[in-house]
């Protein structure tokens, strides 16, 4: 049976990223290392045209500008018309009113297949209290699983909330992905690249986006573990991480059994 | 006694950077490696809001655009209202009329705590003759120490002029920081990241910004020396440098005794 | 006899790049590693002023914006007035109508000394059929050598079409540069940096731009081969590649004999 990563490396899907100035290079190199083909294009004049010929469009709100919001709406709607998956990475959703409004507008006007975010960004989208801290996860008391399920229902999409462990929710249930390494939190754009990587998996998944997302998340965490074996700090961790995305096969996640729990089962989040 | 770097790693101050497309990724990774939390946000719509919740705002004029000048003024004034330190990195101050005017306007309208620059940028701010070369230090005959002291008096701030050796001046006197390694000059954004690192030290310094800046500069030079021990070229120097920012403790600078000389003492610049 | 790379490292030419958010950092670090001095400046207010004092201006259309097209025209014309070489890297020329129109306008209004592109971008400039794929080379049946010669005649410039092997054409003939390593295609911005590196060689070449470009391309391919000797994946390949640009001397290409064939000789592309 062909795995998703094998299919991805064979098809080399074109992943259109409207992204920020901090992570654009890392996202492009990460997608290339994985086996996908990145194209970054955020001008209003071309965003829809690029989205229409890509296999996935990834909208990332880091270093967001007013014009970029327009480009994201154009690209998102163009992708929707073509039936191409759209991933939203709502970077800093709770950091400012400008970002939150832009993100809620995108969610209203574009049919998003996956929201990949941290806990604070999820809280901002759900409109609950949170102690936001820039683009970090921040701190709060909310039940992340319940919130992820609510947002998945409201926006009819898959929601992946990542951190030391990842929650993946859709309208039907929730899984948890464990693993990874603390050095991932010292690498800027680790979440942003993950959104693009999940987009590349969605681009080659013929059905079952929930499974494509959990597979991408588990693969990414395994790449982090592999990289950490060789790293002495965040500098060379990044190098080994790109090498791991390039070298690993999907069998690294063969021991990961994602038990999908129905929504509302709060004993759910286990990985056996 | 808790050192500044220990305090920084414990508090993880949020450092707001309005910065350029060349160094944004390196600055973010450098701040994360050091132990701070970066947030890059330069939209007019959110610059003031981000500045208000950050622990330091760093304004960097590389790849400056007209709108970014507006964002910098908004962020700077917002930080001033909250009593949060503002660092100015006047990249290429002498390169074009546009940059010089923007920088002088920022210095007029915003209360800057630290100007971190190279010799050519200092000369441009002071309005003296210089052979400028893009964003490099260029060449000239001026007395850098006297100029740094003059600019520190005029703008009532700390001035750090960095290069093979660093001059730190405020209204009261001047110190010199030696050390570092020539490979630092082959790493794009080494000065830009230093401005952000100095901002992170200022963010956790309750008093004595002059001491926080000299400590940051000495720590940074020691990280350069440590990285160079393992590097065979500028490629892996960058990696080892990020690892050094992550791993080093403040005791690396315990032998550095900064003899602060009163202003106007031109025999001053010694490190014993 | 002084080689071009020796001259470059002695003169440290200032290379002005109007470039994209994906590769700006890598281009700057690559130019620094090589021995040149990068300056990135794309604001309308300063593009012409920076171009006028630089030794080469490199126009790169990745992540192109409307304002940036204006900056490129201003910078290109300014460089033309000073007799400074202009390099055009038409990233994604075939990807969208917006990019293609901008690129054709630049070629009409600016005297470009070198177009450095991939096969798909060449096809777009020449107006022939092609299966475009984002900013990748894509696929098509055209005779690349004949197209390169045609574009070189039409725009009175050197054309370098790079890929697994490189074609260099001007009005008088064509050469081929072989070598390099497949990992170069897993490194985002490898082509973009090459355009800037070729620009740095042009900046120190007193005559014979054709020779300067083939020398730059051969040197770059040798750096790729050298880096691949030590690399285990695309992550550390990038590091070793920067180190190779820093360390290699021009004697690495001493065995490369470029047999320049007159235009129209379709048995031409040999490297003996």
XYZ file of C-alpha atoms in Angstrom, chain B residues 5 34 116-118 160-168 175-185 187 190-191 193-195 197-198 201 212-229 237 240-242 244-245 248-254 256 258 271:
68
model
C 20.474 36.114 31.601
C 18.546 33.223 24.113
C 22.584 50.203 18.537
C 24.436 50.966 15.301
C 27.688 50.727 13.358
C 26.193 51.270 21.411
C 28.459 51.418 18.368
C 29.477 47.888 17.523
C 32.191 46.440 15.351
C 35.518 44.717 16.002
C 35.251 46.451 19.377
C 32.133 48.051 20.809
C 31.727 51.511 22.319
C 28.890 52.080 24.788
C 32.860 51.865 28.148
C 34.470 49.584 25.614
C 33.646 45.925 24.980
C 36.262 43.837 23.215
C 36.273 40.264 21.997
C 34.120 38.536 19.395
C 35.287 36.944 16.162
C 35.732 38.057 12.528
C 33.179 35.444 11.333
C 30.469 37.593 12.968
C 30.943 40.059 10.111
C 26.732 36.642 9.222
C 24.498 39.842 13.395
C 24.049 43.505 14.313
C 20.001 40.367 16.289
C 22.348 42.087 18.743
C 19.933 45.032 18.942
C 19.292 40.758 22.313
C 20.228 44.054 23.985
C 18.464 42.390 28.474
C 22.368 45.878 30.795
C 23.645 46.952 27.380
C 27.336 46.335 28.123
C 26.412 42.956 29.615
C 24.423 42.042 26.474
C 27.272 43.132 24.189
C 29.889 41.190 26.150
C 27.656 38.093 26.277
C 27.109 38.344 22.520
C 30.828 38.631 21.778
C 31.520 35.605 23.978
C 28.855 33.653 22.075
C 30.687 34.609 18.874
C 33.990 33.387 20.284
C 32.432 30.136 21.469
C 30.771 29.534 18.077
C 34.011 30.207 16.228
C 35.758 27.437 18.176
C 29.163 29.537 12.446
C 27.004 27.237 16.578
C 26.214 30.860 17.382
C 22.519 30.069 17.991
C 25.894 29.358 22.111
C 23.136 31.915 22.774
C 25.950 30.066 27.660
C 25.535 31.423 31.159
C 26.507 34.909 32.237
C 29.686 33.628 33.901
C 31.318 33.676 30.463
C 31.702 37.414 30.928
C 32.960 37.264 34.496
C 35.198 41.331 31.542
C 34.214 47.458 31.983
C 38.908 46.726 29.002
